């Protein structure tokens, strides 16, 4: 039971650190810097996904399991992409606001 608690703590800690790092990377000026972590997360999920993809004579149940595993393995990727797109839309809105303030002067 103690090992499970420690593992859950480590998983949540890594999840939180990756979210924090994603926010920091998205605040940088580079357009592509915020896509590094989602790409790493997606590539890291591929072995899990492909381990289900090569089951011979897979029926409907196996394909449902494949889609489920794909979604679960990419939860972090989805969260990181949501942070990226939210940050970029906020940045774009702030840029337009600054432009309008400059034009008002």
Coordinates of C-alpha atoms in Angstrom, one line a residue:
X1 CA 0.0 0.0 0.0
X2 CA 2.8 2.4 0.8
X3 CA 4.4 1.7 -2.7
X4 CA 1.2 2.7 -4.4
X5 CA 1.0 5.9 -2.4
X6 CA 4.5 6.8 -3.3
X7 CA 3.9 6.0 -7.0
X8 CA 0.8 8.1 -7.1
X9 CA 2.6 11.0 -5.5
X10 CA 5.4 10.7 -8.0
X11 CA 3.0 10.5 -10.9
X12 CA 1.1 13.6 -9.7
X13 CA 4.3 15.4 -9.1
X14 CA 5.6 14.7 -12.6
X15 CA 2.2 15.7 -14.1
X16 CA 2.2 19.0 -12.1
X17 CA 5.8 19.7 -13.1
X18 CA 5.1 19.1 -16.8
X19 CA 2.1 21.4 -16.6
X20 CA 4.2 24.1 -14.9
X21 CA 7.0 23.7 -17.5
X22 CA 4.4 23.9 -20.3
X23 CA 3.1 27.2 -18.9
X24 CA 6.6 28.6 -18.7
X25 CA 7.4 27.5 -22.3
X26 CA 4.2 29.0 -23.7
X27 CA 5.1 32.4 -22.2
X28 CA 8.2 32.6 -24.3
X29 CA 8.1 34.5 -27.6
X30 CA 8.8 31.4 -29.8
X31 CA 5.8 30.0 -31.5
X32 CA 7.0 26.4 -31.5
X33 CA 8.6 26.2 -28.0
X34 CA 5.2 25.4 -26.5
X35 CA 4.8 22.4 -28.7
X36 CA 7.9 20.5 -27.4
X37 CA 6.2 18.9 -24.4
X38 CA 3.0 17.8 -26.2
X39 CA 5.2 16.2 -28.9
X40 CA 7.3 14.4 -26.4
X41 CA 4.2 13.2 -24.5
X42 CA 2.6 12.0 -27.8
X43 CA 5.7 10.1 -28.9
X44 CA 6.0 8.6 -25.4
X45 CA 2.4 7.3 -25.6
X46 CA 3.0 5.6 -28.9
X47 CA 4.5 2.3 -27.5
X48 CA 1.4 1.9 -25.3
X49 CA -0.9 2.5 -28.3
X50 CA 1.0 0.3 -30.7
X51 CA 1.2 -2.5 -28.3
X52 CA -2.6 -2.8 -28.8
X53 CA -2.6 -2.1 -32.5
X54 CA -0.8 -5.3 -33.5
X55 CA -3.2 -7.9 -32.0
X56 CA -4.0 -10.4 -34.8
X57 CA -7.7 -10.9 -35.6
X58 CA -8.8 -8.0 -33.4
X59 CA -12.5 -7.7 -33.0
X60 CA -14.7 -4.8 -32.1
X61 CA -13.9 -5.2 -28.4
X62 CA -10.2 -5.0 -29.0
X63 CA -10.6 -1.8 -31.1
X64 CA -12.7 -0.2 -28.4
X65 CA -9.8 -1.0 -26.0
X66 CA -7.4 0.4 -28.5
X67 CA -9.2 3.7 -28.7
X68 CA -9.6 3.8 -24.9
X69 CA -5.9 3.2 -24.4
X70 CA -5.1 5.8 -27.0
X71 CA -7.2 8.4 -25.2
X72 CA -5.9 7.5 -21.7
X73 CA -2.3 7.4 -22.9
X74 CA -2.7 10.9 -24.4
X75 CA -4.4 12.7 -21.4
X76 CA -1.2 14.6 -20.7
X77 CA -0.8 15.5 -24.4
X78 CA -4.4 16.8 -24.5
X79 CA -3.9 18.9 -21.4
X80 CA -0.6 20.3 -22.7
X81 CA -2.1 21.2 -26.0
X82 CA -5.1 23.0 -24.3
X83 CA -2.6 25.0 -22.3
X84 CA -0.7 25.9 -25.5
X85 CA -3.7 27.0 -27.5
X86 CA -5.1 28.9 -24.5
X87 CA -1.9 30.7 -24.0
X88 CA -1.6 31.6 -27.7
X89 CA -5.1 32.9 -27.9
X90 CA -4.6 35.0 -24.8
X91 CA -1.3 36.3 -26.2
X92 CA -3.1 37.2 -29.5
X93 CA -5.8 39.0 -27.6
X94 CA -3.3 41.0 -25.5
X95 CA -1.4 41.9 -28.7
X96 CA -4.5 43.3 -30.3
X97 CA -5.3 45.2 -27.2
X98 CA -1.9 46.8 -27.2
X99 CA -2.3 47.7 -30.8
X100 CA -5.6 49.4 -30.2
X101 CA -4.1 51.3 -27.2
X102 CA -1.3 52.5 -29.4
X103 CA -3.7 53.6 -32.1
X104 CA -5.8 55.5 -29.5
X105 CA -2.8 57.5 -28.5

